[in-house]
Coordinates of C-alpha atoms in Angstrom, one line a residue:
M578 CA -8.2 72.1 125.2
T579 CA -6.0 73.9 127.1
R580 CA -8.5 75.7 129.1
A581 CA -9.8 73.1 130.6
L582 CA -5.8 71.3 130.9
P583 CA -5.2 73.0 134.1
V584 CA -8.6 71.7 135.7
L585 CA -8.7 68.7 134.8
L586 CA -4.8 68.5 137.0
A587 CA -6.3 70.3 139.4
I588 CA -9.5 67.2 140.0
A589 CA -5.9 64.3 139.0
C590 CA -4.1 66.4 142.0
A591 CA -7.4 66.1 144.5
K592 CA -7.8 62.6 143.8
L593 CA -4.4 61.6 145.0
P594 CA -5.3 59.7 148.6
D595 CA -3.6 60.8 151.5
D596 CA 0.1 59.7 152.8
V597 CA 0.1 57.5 155.8
A598 CA 0.5 58.6 158.9
L599 CA 0.9 57.5 162.3
A600 CA 0.7 58.9 165.5
P601 CA 3.8 58.6 167.3
P602 CA 3.8 56.2 170.2
R603 CA 3.0 56.9 173.7
D604 CA 6.2 55.6 175.4
G605 CA 9.0 55.1 172.8
F606 CA 9.8 56.3 169.5
Q607 CA 9.4 56.7 165.5
L608 CA 11.9 57.4 162.3
A609 CA 9.6 58.8 159.8
T610 CA 10.1 60.3 156.7
D611 CA 9.8 63.9 154.9
T612 CA 7.6 62.8 151.3
F613 CA 9.3 63.4 147.8
E614 CA 8.1 63.1 144.3
V615 CA 8.2 59.8 142.1
P616 CA 9.2 61.1 138.5
L617 CA 7.0 59.1 135.8
G618 CA 9.6 57.0 135.2
Q619 CA 11.9 56.4 137.4
E620 CA 12.7 55.2 140.1
V621 CA 14.0 56.9 143.9
Q622 CA 16.5 55.4 146.5
R623 CA 16.8 57.5 150.0
C624 CA 18.6 56.7 152.9
Y625 CA 17.5 58.9 156.3
F626 CA 19.8 58.9 158.9
F627 CA 18.2 58.9 163.1
R628 CA 19.7 59.5 165.8
V629 CA 17.8 57.8 168.7
P630 CA 16.4 59.3 171.1
G631 CA 17.7 59.1 174.9
G632 CA 20.7 59.8 176.7
G633 CA 22.1 57.2 179.3
S634 CA 23.6 53.8 178.9
D635 CA 20.8 52.1 179.4
P636 CA 19.8 49.8 177.1
I637 CA 16.0 50.7 175.4
W638 CA 14.1 47.4 174.7
V639 CA 11.1 47.8 171.9
S640 CA 8.4 45.1 172.1
H641 CA 5.9 47.2 169.7
I642 CA 7.6 48.2 166.3
V643 CA 4.2 49.5 163.5
A644 CA 5.4 50.3 160.5
A645 CA 3.4 52.2 157.0
V646 CA 4.8 53.0 153.9
N647 CA 2.7 55.5 151.1
A648 CA 1.9 52.5 147.7
G649 CA 3.8 51.9 145.5
S650 CA 7.1 50.7 148.0
H651 CA 9.1 48.4 146.5
H652 CA 11.0 48.4 150.1
M653 CA 11.2 49.8 153.0
N654 CA 14.4 48.6 155.4
V655 CA 15.8 50.2 158.5
F656 CA 19.2 49.3 159.8
R657 CA 21.8 50.1 162.2
V658 CA 25.3 52.1 161.2
R659 CA 28.4 50.0 161.8
T660 CA 31.8 50.2 159.8
V661 CA 30.9 52.8 157.2
V662 CA 32.4 53.1 154.2
A663 CA 31.2 56.1 151.7
L664 CA 27.4 55.9 153.6
D665 CA 26.7 58.0 156.9
G666 CA 24.8 60.9 158.1
A667 CA 24.3 63.0 161.2
D668 CA 20.8 62.4 162.6
G669 CA 17.9 64.4 160.0
Q670 CA 20.5 63.7 156.8
V671 CA 19.3 62.4 153.5
V672 CA 21.4 60.6 151.1
D673 CA 19.3 60.9 147.9
G674 CA 20.5 58.3 145.3
G675 CA 23.5 58.6 144.8
E676 CA 25.8 56.2 147.5
C677 CA 22.5 55.0 148.7
W678 CA 22.2 52.8 145.7
K679 CA 25.5 50.7 147.0
S680 CA 24.6 47.5 149.1
G681 CA 28.1 47.5 150.0
N682 CA 27.7 50.5 151.9
W683 CA 25.6 48.7 154.3
A684 CA 27.4 44.9 153.6
D685 CA 27.7 45.1 157.7
W686 CA 24.3 47.1 159.0
P687 CA 21.8 44.5 160.6
L688 CA 19.0 44.5 160.1
V689 CA 16.5 46.4 162.9
M690 CA 12.7 46.1 160.5
N691 CA 11.2 45.8 157.6
S692 CA 7.7 46.1 155.3
Q693 CA 7.1 45.3 151.4
E694 CA 3.2 45.5 152.4
G695 CA 2.8 49.7 150.6
G696 CA -0.6 51.9 151.2
E697 CA -0.8 49.4 154.1
I698 CA 0.3 48.9 157.6
V699 CA 3.0 46.4 159.9
D700 CA 1.6 46.3 163.0
W701 CA 3.9 44.0 165.2
T702 CA 3.5 42.7 168.8
L703 CA 6.4 40.6 169.9
P704 CA 5.7 37.6 172.0
A705 CA 5.9 37.8 175.8
G706 CA 9.3 38.7 176.9
V707 CA 11.3 38.8 173.5
A708 CA 12.1 41.7 172.7
Q709 CA 14.7 44.6 170.3
R710 CA 17.5 46.3 172.6
F711 CA 18.5 49.9 171.0
T712 CA 20.9 52.3 172.6
A713 CA 19.9 55.9 173.8
G714 CA 21.6 58.5 170.8
E715 CA 22.1 54.7 168.2
N716 CA 22.1 55.4 164.8
L717 CA 20.3 53.8 162.6
M718 CA 19.4 54.2 158.5
L719 CA 15.9 54.6 157.2
Q720 CA 16.2 53.0 153.0
S721 CA 13.4 54.2 151.3
H722 CA 12.5 53.4 147.7
F723 CA 9.8 53.9 145.6
V724 CA 9.2 52.6 141.1
N725 CA 6.9 55.2 139.5
A726 CA 8.1 53.2 136.4
A727 CA 6.9 50.0 133.6
T728 CA 6.9 47.0 136.7
Q729 CA 5.9 49.0 139.0
K730 CA 3.8 52.5 139.6
T731 CA 4.0 54.9 142.4
P732 CA 0.4 56.5 142.7
R733 CA 1.0 59.0 145.2
R734 CA 4.8 59.8 146.0
G735 CA 6.8 58.5 148.3
K736 CA 7.0 58.4 152.7
A737 CA 7.8 56.2 155.2
I738 CA 7.3 55.7 159.1
V739 CA 7.8 53.4 161.7
N740 CA 6.9 53.2 165.4
F741 CA 9.5 51.3 168.0
E742 CA 7.3 51.5 171.8
R743 CA 8.7 50.8 174.7
A744 CA 8.2 46.8 176.2
Q745 CA 6.8 46.6 179.5
G746 CA 9.4 44.3 182.4
A747 CA 12.7 44.4 183.6
M748 CA 14.4 41.1 181.6
F749 CA 13.9 40.0 178.2
S750 CA 14.6 37.5 175.1
E751 CA 16.7 39.0 172.9
L752 CA 15.3 39.6 169.2
G753 CA 18.1 38.7 166.3
T754 CA 18.1 39.1 162.2
V755 CA 19.0 37.7 159.9
F756 CA 20.1 39.9 156.5
A757 CA 20.1 36.7 153.9
T758 CA 20.7 37.6 150.0
D759 CA 21.5 36.1 147.2
Q760 CA 23.5 36.6 144.5
N761 CA 24.6 35.0 142.1
I762 CA 21.4 35.2 140.2
R763 CA 20.7 35.6 135.7
I764 CA 17.6 35.6 134.4
C765 CA 17.3 35.3 130.5
P766 CA 14.0 36.2 128.2
G767 CA 12.8 33.6 127.6
E768 CA 13.7 31.0 130.8
S769 CA 11.3 29.6 132.8
G770 CA 10.6 28.2 135.9
V771 CA 15.0 29.0 137.1
S772 CA 15.6 29.0 140.7
Y773 CA 18.3 29.8 142.9
A774 CA 18.5 28.2 146.4
Q775 CA 20.7 29.4 149.5
T776 CA 21.3 27.8 152.9
C777 CA 22.1 30.7 155.6
R778 CA 23.5 28.7 159.2
F779 CA 22.9 30.6 162.2
A780 CA 22.2 28.8 165.0
R781 CA 24.9 28.2 167.7
Q782 CA 22.3 27.0 169.4
P783 CA 19.2 26.4 169.0
V784 CA 16.4 29.4 168.1
T785 CA 12.5 30.6 167.2
I786 CA 12.2 32.2 163.8
L787 CA 8.6 34.7 165.0
A788 CA 9.2 36.0 161.8
A789 CA 10.3 36.4 157.9
N790 CA 9.6 38.3 154.6
G791 CA 11.5 37.6 151.7
H792 CA 12.2 40.5 148.4
F793 CA 12.0 40.0 144.3
H794 CA 12.2 42.1 141.7
S795 CA 9.3 41.8 138.9
R796 CA 10.3 38.0 137.5
G797 CA 10.2 36.5 140.8
V798 CA 7.0 34.3 140.6
K799 CA 7.4 31.6 143.8
F800 CA 9.9 33.2 146.8
E801 CA 10.2 29.8 149.3
I802 CA 11.9 29.9 152.9
F803 CA 12.6 26.6 154.7
A804 CA 14.3 25.7 158.2
A805 CA 16.6 23.7 157.2
D806 CA 18.7 21.0 159.8
A807 CA 22.7 20.2 161.1
Q808 CA 23.3 18.8 157.9
N809 CA 21.7 21.3 155.7
Q810 CA 19.0 20.2 154.8
P811 CA 15.5 21.9 154.3
G812 CA 12.9 21.1 156.9
A813 CA 9.7 22.5 157.0
Q814 CA 8.2 25.5 154.5
F815 CA 7.2 28.4 156.4
Y816 CA 7.3 31.1 154.4
L817 CA 5.8 31.2 150.5
S818 CA 4.8 34.6 148.5
N819 CA 3.2 34.1 144.9
T820 CA 3.5 38.0 144.8
W821 CA 6.4 40.1 144.0
N822 CA 5.4 43.7 144.0
D823 CA 3.1 42.8 147.9
P824 CA 5.0 40.3 149.6
P825 CA 3.5 38.6 152.6
F826 CA 5.0 39.8 155.6
L827 CA 4.7 37.4 158.2
H828 CA 5.0 38.1 162.0
A829 CA 2.7 35.2 164.0
L830 CA 5.6 32.6 163.7
A831 CA 6.9 30.5 166.1
V832 CA 8.9 27.6 163.7
P833 CA 12.0 26.1 165.5
V834 CA 14.9 25.7 164.1
E835 CA 17.8 23.4 165.6
Q836 CA 21.5 23.8 167.4
G837 CA 23.2 24.1 164.5
G838 CA 20.5 24.9 161.3
G839 CA 19.7 28.3 159.5
V840 CA 17.1 28.2 156.7
F841 CA 16.6 27.8 153.7
F842 CA 15.8 29.8 150.7
R843 CA 15.1 29.3 147.1
C844 CA 13.9 32.2 144.5
T845 CA 12.1 31.0 141.0
Y846 CA 11.6 33.4 138.3
S847 CA 10.3 33.5 134.9
M848 CA 10.8 35.7 131.4
A849 CA 8.7 36.9 128.8
A850 CA 10.7 36.2 124.8
D851 CA 10.1 39.8 124.1
A852 CA 11.4 41.3 127.6
C853 CA 14.2 43.2 128.3
A854 CA 16.1 44.4 131.5
D855 CA 19.3 44.4 130.7
P856 CA 20.2 45.7 127.4
A857 CA 23.9 45.8 127.5
D858 CA 23.4 42.8 128.8
H859 CA 21.7 40.3 126.1
C860 CA 18.7 41.0 128.0
C861 CA 19.3 39.2 131.2
A862 CA 19.0 40.6 134.7
T863 CA 21.7 40.1 137.1
F864 CA 21.9 41.4 140.9
G865 CA 21.5 44.5 141.5
P866 CA 18.8 47.1 143.0
H867 CA 17.7 48.6 140.0
V868 CA 13.5 47.6 139.6
E869 CA 13.5 47.8 136.5
T870 CA 17.4 46.2 135.1
Q871 CA 18.1 43.8 137.8
E872 CA 17.0 41.3 139.8
H873 CA 17.3 40.9 143.9
C874 CA 16.7 37.0 145.7
N875 CA 16.8 39.0 149.6
A876 CA 15.4 36.8 153.2
F877 CA 14.7 39.2 156.4
V878 CA 14.5 36.7 159.5
Y879 CA 13.0 37.5 161.9
Y880 CA 14.2 35.0 165.2
Y881 CA 15.3 34.6 169.0
P882 CA 17.1 34.9 171.3
K883 CA 20.0 36.9 169.4
L884 CA 23.3 35.4 169.0
D885 CA 26.3 37.1 170.2
T886 CA 27.3 38.2 166.8
D887 CA 25.1 39.4 164.6
V888 CA 24.2 37.3 160.4
F889 CA 25.1 38.3 157.8
C890 CA 24.0 35.6 154.5
N891 CA 26.2 36.2 151.5

């Protein structure tokens, strides 16, 4: 037995799938993390800081975004760094855990891109004439969260890559983003079909939604997003996810939102009677980043034309 064990371990390691890989774009820039271990029974969240390459004051317009993350990824978010509270980094710096867990640190950092499709590639070409705007030297933060515990497994190491390819042309309608989160959630053992909903009104002018993604943890059973009118009434549903650990990133949408309207999103949860999230809180789950003990209800929405101010809905 003692002599066979190293051989078995070597065989298991040899069969590990490769990490995700993307060639850098021919014209643009790439954000890529290192590879890192996610030990059994743990969650690992890292914040990577990057400066957009280049010089000068002319904007860098991007119309093709490709994201790839290893299997077992809980989420990958890219934000623009704005107000610095207790989290910051120079180009290439990594913050492992600590302040990277505290959402208040990026409360006013606009969303750039997100993906939760571990082991798969999100390949998004924006419609003609629409592009995302960057400036040379701009500070971006890529957050990568992997879970290798009871609710979710990471079969190999953590790694994430995002490519931003330049748009061809001279005149563009700028892509805007919405990061909406409902933090007033609480789910306890034995509860079934409990829903929390919120309306985010942001369209001071008519806009078109191009893409969307929902995000919650293991007690989530249904995530819905609807267009909302100026009276806060939900209209057509354009996003539905019944799979908490692999929610789809829908990027072939063309959902009109009227002036004064926005989005209505709803998260529905169920929790087994014998389950336990936070032992210190009657085994209930409330808002927080940790998959094993807490819950989320986050909506990611991409639209155009971008408004003159960034959109956050809490």
